[in-house]
């Protein structure tokens, strides 16, 4: 029985870190979050969040759910969520996002295109008329 339980465990995605002092060139495709503290040259596609740390330089096009830039990014960013450029962040490229936040001191050199966030699906419920007795003030 214990063996059966063990096999049903879902795999949990592990976050990825490119540490300070590292220099990576290539393509990163991940399901989890990615944090860059070193230098990265290439393409990034993430189903999670991508964070470019204060000491990081990314010469990359980034496609992710959400992106936070505290370092430097040279390339285009596309996100289904929001892009945040912190006070120390600099971005040189075009942005496609549902929301764009640039903190005082942060810089964007490029164009931005805002997409409407995808609507959250709701369960269809039949509309019911509210009885006028519920609209009357309560009397004690």
Coordinates of N, CA and C in Angstrom, one line a residue:
X1 N 0.8 -1.2 0.0 CA 0.0 0.0 0.0 C 0.9 1.2 0.0
X2 N 1.9 1.3 0.8 CA 2.8 2.4 0.8 C 3.5 2.7 -0.5
X3 N 3.7 1.6 -1.3 CA 4.3 1.8 -2.6 C 3.4 2.5 -3.5
X4 N 2.1 2.2 -3.4 CA 1.1 2.8 -4.3 C 1.0 4.3 -4.0
X5 N 1.0 4.7 -2.8 CA 0.9 6.1 -2.4 C 2.1 6.9 -3.0
X6 N 3.3 6.3 -2.9 CA 4.5 6.9 -3.3 C 4.5 7.2 -4.8
X7 N 3.9 6.3 -5.6 CA 3.9 6.5 -7.1 C 2.8 7.5 -7.5
X8 N 1.9 7.9 -6.6 CA 0.9 8.9 -7.0 C 1.4 10.3 -6.7
X9 N 2.5 10.5 -6.1 CA 3.0 11.8 -5.8 C 3.3 12.6 -7.1
X10 N 2.8 13.8 -7.1 CA 3.0 14.6 -8.3 C 4.4 15.2 -8.3
X11 N 5.0 15.3 -9.4 CA 6.4 15.9 -9.5 C 6.2 17.4 -9.3
X12 N 7.1 18.0 -8.5 CA 7.1 19.4 -8.2 C 8.3 20.0 -9.0
X13 N 8.0 21.1 -9.7 CA 9.0 21.8 -10.5 C 9.9 22.5 -9.6
X14 N 11.2 22.5 -9.9 CA 12.2 23.1 -9.1 C 12.6 24.5 -9.8
X15 N 12.8 25.5 -9.0 CA 13.2 26.8 -9.5 C 14.6 26.7 -10.0
X16 N 14.9 27.6 -11.0 CA 16.2 27.6 -11.6 C 16.9 28.9 -11.3
X17 N 18.2 28.8 -10.9 CA 19.0 29.9 -10.6 C 20.3 30.0 -11.4
X18 N 20.6 31.1 -12.0 CA 21.8 31.4 -12.7 C 22.5 32.4 -11.7
X19 N 23.5 31.9 -11.0 CA 24.2 32.6 -9.9 C 25.1 33.7 -10.4
X20 N 25.3 34.6 -9.5 CA 26.2 35.8 -9.7 C 27.6 35.2 -10.1
X21 N 28.2 35.8 -11.1 CA 29.5 35.3 -11.6 C 29.4 34.2 -12.7
X22 N 28.2 33.7 -12.9 CA 28.0 32.8 -14.0 C 27.7 33.5 -15.3
X23 N 28.1 32.9 -16.4 CA 27.8 33.4 -17.7 C 27.3 32.2 -18.5
X24 N 26.0 32.3 -19.0 CA 25.4 31.2 -19.7 C 24.9 31.7 -21.1
X25 N 25.1 30.9 -22.1 CA 24.6 31.2 -23.4 C 23.8 30.0 -23.9
X26 N 22.6 30.3 -24.5 CA 21.8 29.2 -25.0 C 20.3 29.5 -24.9
X27 N 19.5 28.5 -24.8 CA 18.1 28.6 -24.7 C 17.6 27.9 -23.4
X28 N 16.8 28.6 -22.6 CA 16.2 28.0 -21.4 C 14.7 27.9 -21.6
X29 N 14.2 26.7 -21.4 CA 12.8 26.5 -21.4 C 12.5 25.7 -20.2
X30 N 11.6 26.4 -19.3 CA 11.3 25.7 -18.0 C 9.9 25.9 -17.6
X31 N 9.4 25.0 -16.8 CA 8.1 25.1 -16.3 C 8.0 25.9 -15.0
X32 N 9.2 26.0 -14.3 CA 9.2 26.6 -13.0 C 9.7 28.1 -13.1
X33 N 10.0 28.7 -12.0 CA 10.5 30.0 -12.0 C 12.0 30.1 -12.3
X34 N 12.4 31.2 -12.8 CA 13.9 31.4 -13.1 C 14.3 32.7 -12.5
X35 N 15.5 32.6 -11.9 CA 16.1 33.8 -11.3 C 17.5 33.9 -11.9
X36 N 17.8 35.1 -12.5 CA 19.2 35.3 -13.1 C 19.9 36.4 -12.2
X37 N 21.1 36.0 -11.7 CA 21.9 36.9 -11.0 C 23.2 37.2 -11.7
X38 N 23.5 36.3 -12.7 CA 24.7 36.5 -13.5 C 24.4 37.0 -14.8
X39 N 25.1 36.5 -15.9 CA 24.9 37.0 -17.2 C 24.3 35.9 -18.1
X40 N 23.3 36.2 -18.9 CA 22.6 35.2 -19.7 C 22.5 35.8 -21.1
X41 N 22.9 35.0 -22.1 CA 22.7 35.4 -23.5 C 21.9 34.3 -24.2
X42 N 20.7 34.6 -24.8 CA 20.0 33.6 -25.5 C 18.5 33.9 -25.3
X43 N 17.7 32.8 -25.4 CA 16.2 32.8 -25.4 C 15.7 32.2 -24.1
X44 N 14.7 32.8 -23.5 CA 14.1 32.3 -22.3 C 12.6 32.1 -22.5
X45 N 12.1 30.9 -22.2 CA 10.7 30.6 -22.2 C 10.3 29.9 -20.9
X46 N 9.5 30.5 -20.1 CA 9.2 30.0 -18.8 C 7.7 30.0 -18.6
X47 N 7.1 29.0 -18.0 CA 5.7 29.0 -17.6 C 5.5 29.7 -16.3
X48 N 6.6 30.0 -15.6 CA 6.6 30.6 -14.3 C 7.0 32.1 -14.4
X49 N 7.7 32.5 -13.3 CA 8.1 33.9 -13.2 C 9.6 33.9 -13.5
X50 N 10.0 35.0 -14.2 CA 11.5 35.3 -14.5 C 11.9 36.5 -13.7
X51 N 12.9 36.4 -12.9 CA 13.4 37.6 -12.2 C 14.9 37.8 -12.6
X52 N 15.2 39.0 -13.0 CA 16.5 39.4 -13.4 C 17.0 40.3 -12.3
X53 N 18.0 39.8 -11.5 CA 18.4 40.4 -10.3 C 19.2 41.7 -10.6
X54 N 19.5 42.4 -9.5 CA 20.2 43.7 -9.6 C 21.6 43.6 -10.3
X55 N 22.3 42.6 -10.1 CA 23.6 42.5 -10.7 C 23.6 41.8 -12.0
X56 N 22.4 41.4 -12.5 CA 22.3 40.5 -13.7 C 22.2 41.4 -15.0
X57 N 22.7 40.7 -16.1 CA 22.6 41.3 -17.4 C 22.1 40.2 -18.3
X58 N 20.9 40.4 -18.9 CA 20.3 39.4 -19.8 C 20.2 40.0 -21.2
X59 N 20.9 39.4 -22.1 CA 20.8 39.8 -23.5 C 19.9 38.7 -24.1
X60 N 18.6 38.9 -24.0 CA 17.7 37.8 -24.2 C 16.3 38.3 -24.5
X61 N 15.6 37.5 -25.3 CA 14.1 37.7 -25.5 C 13.5 36.8 -24.4
X62 N 12.6 37.4 -23.6 CA 12.0 36.6 -22.5 C 10.5 36.5 -22.7
X63 N 10.0 35.2 -22.6 CA 8.6 34.9 -22.7 C 8.2 34.2 -21.4
X64 N 7.4 34.8 -20.5 CA 7.1 34.1 -19.3 C 5.7 34.6 -18.8
X65 N 5.3 34.0 -17.7 CA 4.0 34.3 -17.1 C 4.1 35.7 -16.5
X66 N 5.2 36.0 -15.8 CA 5.4 37.3 -15.1 C 6.9 37.6 -15.1
X67 N 7.3 38.8 -15.3 CA 8.8 39.2 -15.3 C 9.0 40.4 -14.4
X68 N 10.1 40.2 -13.6 CA 10.6 41.3 -12.7 C 12.0 41.6 -13.2
X69 N 12.3 42.9 -13.5 CA 13.6 43.3 -13.9 C 14.2 44.3 -12.9
X70 N 15.3 43.9 -12.2 CA 16.0 44.7 -11.3 C 17.4 45.0 -11.8
X71 N 17.8 44.3 -12.8 CA 19.1 44.5 -13.5 C 18.9 45.1 -14.9
X72 N 19.7 44.5 -15.9 CA 19.6 45.0 -17.2 C 19.1 43.9 -18.2
X73 N 18.2 44.3 -19.1 CA 17.7 43.3 -20.1 C 17.8 44.0 -21.4
X74 N 18.5 43.4 -22.4 CA 18.6 43.8 -23.7 C 17.8 42.8 -24.6
X75 N 16.6 43.1 -24.9 CA 15.8 42.2 -25.7 C 14.3 42.5 -25.4
X76 N 13.5 41.7 -26.1 CA 12.0 41.9 -26.0 C 11.5 41.0 -24.8
X77 N 10.4 41.5 -24.2 CA 9.7 40.8 -23.1 C 8.3 40.6 -23.5
X78 N 7.8 39.4 -23.4 CA 6.4 39.1 -23.6 C 5.9 38.3 -22.4
X79 N 4.8 38.8 -21.8 CA 4.3 38.1 -20.6 C 2.8 38.2 -20.6
X80 N 2.2 37.1 -20.1 CA 0.7 37.0 -20.0 C 0.3 37.8 -18.8
X81 N 1.2 38.0 -17.9 CA 0.8 38.7 -16.6 C 1.4 40.1 -16.7
X82 N 2.2 40.5 -15.6 CA 2.7 41.8 -15.6 C 4.3 41.8 -15.7
X83 N 4.8 42.9 -16.2 CA 6.2 43.2 -16.2 C 6.4 44.3 -15.2
X84 N 7.4 44.1 -14.2 CA 7.7 45.1 -13.2 C 9.2 45.4 -13.4
X85 N 9.4 46.7 -13.6 CA 10.8 47.2 -13.7 C 11.0 48.0 -12.4
X86 N 12.0 47.5 -11.6 CA 12.2 48.1 -10.3 C 13.0 49.4 -10.4
X87 N 13.3 50.0 -9.3 CA 14.1 51.3 -9.3 C 15.5 51.1 -9.9
X88 N 16.0 49.9 -9.8 CA 17.4 49.7 -10.4 C 17.4 49.0 -11.7
X89 N 16.2 48.7 -12.2 CA 16.0 48.0 -13.5 C 16.1 48.8 -14.7
X90 N 16.7 48.3 -15.8 CA 16.8 48.9 -17.1 C 16.4 47.9 -18.2
X91 N 15.5 48.3 -19.1 CA 15.1 47.4 -20.2 C 15.3 48.1 -21.5
X92 N 15.9 47.5 -22.4 CA 16.1 48.0 -23.8 C 15.5 47.1 -24.7
X93 N 14.2 47.3 -25.1 CA 13.5 46.4 -26.0 C 12.0 46.7 -25.9
X94 N 11.2 45.9 -26.6 CA 9.8 46.0 -26.6 C 9.1 45.1 -25.6
X95 N 8.0 45.6 -25.1 CA 7.2 44.9 -24.1 C 5.8 44.6 -24.6
X96 N 5.4 43.3 -24.4 CA 4.0 43.0 -24.5 C 3.5 42.4 -23.2
X97 N 2.6 43.0 -22.5 CA 2.2 42.5 -21.2 C 0.7 43.0 -20.9
X98 N 0.1 42.3 -19.9 CA -1.2 42.7 -19.5 C -1.1 43.9 -18.6
X99 N 0.0 44.1 -17.8 CA 0.2 45.2 -16.9 C 1.7 45.5 -16.9
X100 N 2.0 46.8 -16.8 CA 3.4 47.3 -16.9 C 3.6 48.2 -15.7
X101 N 4.5 47.9 -14.8 CA 4.9 48.7 -13.7 C 6.3 49.1 -13.8
X102 N 6.5 50.5 -13.8 CA 7.9 51.0 -13.8 C 8.1 51.8 -12.5
X103 N 8.9 51.4 -11.6 CA 9.1 52.2 -10.4 C 10.0 53.3 -10.7
X104 N 9.9 54.4 -9.8 CA 10.7 55.5 -10.0 C 12.2 55.1 -10.0
X105 N 12.9 55.6 -11.0 CA 14.3 55.2 -11.2 C 14.5 54.1 -12.2
X106 N 13.5 53.3 -12.5 CA 13.5 52.3 -13.5 C 13.4 52.9 -14.9
X107 N 13.9 52.2 -15.9 CA 13.9 52.7 -17.2 C 13.5 51.7 -18.3
X108 N 12.7 52.2 -19.2 CA 12.3 51.4 -20.4 C 12.6 52.1 -21.6
X109 N 13.5 51.6 -22.5 CA 13.7 52.2 -23.8 C 13.2 51.2 -24.8
X110 N 12.0 51.5 -25.3 CA 11.3 50.7 -26.3 C 9.9 51.0 -26.3
X111 N 9.1 50.1 -26.9 CA 7.6 50.3 -27.0 C 6.9 49.3 -26.1
X112 N 5.7 49.7 -25.7 CA 4.9 48.7 -24.9 C 3.6 48.5 -25.6
X113 N 3.1 47.3 -25.5 CA 1.8 46.9 -26.0 C 1.1 46.2 -24.9
X114 N -0.1 46.8 -24.5 CA -0.8 46.2 -23.4 C -1.9 45.3 -23.9
X115 N -1.9 44.0 -23.4 CA -2.9 43.1 -23.7 C -3.9 43.0 -22.6
X116 N -5.2 42.7 -23.0 CA -6.2 42.5 -21.9 C -5.9 41.2 -21.2
X117 N -6.0 41.2 -19.9 CA -5.8 39.9 -19.2 C -6.9 38.9 -19.6
X118 N -6.6 37.7 -19.6 CA -7.6 36.7 -20.0 C -8.7 36.6 -18.9
X119 N -9.9 36.6 -19.3 CA -11.0 36.6 -18.3 C -11.0 35.3 -17.5
X120 N -11.3 35.4 -16.2 CA -11.4 34.2 -15.4 C -12.7 33.5 -15.7
X121 N -12.6 32.2 -16.0 CA -13.9 31.5 -16.3 C -14.8 31.5 -15.1
X122 N -16.1 31.7 -15.3 CA -17.0 31.6 -14.2 C -18.0 30.6 -14.5
X123 N -18.6 30.0 -13.5 CA -19.6 29.0 -13.7 C -20.9 29.7 -14.1
X124 N -21.5 29.2 -15.1 CA -22.8 29.7 -15.5 C -23.9 29.4 -14.5
X125 N -24.5 30.5 -13.9 CA -25.6 30.3 -13.0 C -26.8 31.0 -13.5
X126 N -27.9 30.4 -13.4 CA -29.1 31.1 -13.9 C -29.4 32.3 -13.0
X127 N -29.8 33.4 -13.7 CA -30.1 34.6 -12.9 C -31.4 34.5 -12.2
X128 N -31.4 34.9 -11.0 CA -32.7 34.9 -10.2 C -33.1 36.3 -9.9
X129 N -34.3 36.6 -10.0 CA -34.8 37.9 -9.6 C -34.8 38.0 -8.1
X130 N -34.4 39.1 -7.6 CA -34.4 39.3 -6.1 C -35.7 39.8 -5.7
X131 N -36.3 39.2 -4.7 CA -37.6 39.5 -4.2 C -37.5 40.9 -3.6
X132 N -38.5 41.8 -3.8 CA -38.5 43.1 -3.3 C -38.5 43.1 -1.7
X133 N -38.9 42.0 -1.1 CA -38.9 42.0 0.3 C -37.4 42.0 0.9
X134 N -36.5 41.5 0.1 CA -35.1 41.5 0.5 C -34.5 42.9 0.4
X135 N -35.1 43.8 -0.4 CA -34.6 45.1 -0.6 C -35.1 46.1 0.4
X136 N -36.0 45.7 1.3 CA -36.6 46.6 2.3 C -35.7 46.6 3.5
X137 N -35.6 47.7 4.2 CA -34.8 47.8 5.5 C -35.4 46.9 6.5
X138 N -34.5 46.4 7.3 CA -35.0 45.5 8.4 C -35.7 46.3 9.5
X139 N -36.8 45.7 10.0 CA -37.5 46.4 11.1 C -37.4 45.4 12.3
X140 N -37.1 46.0 13.5 CA -36.9 45.1 14.7 C -38.1 45.2 15.6

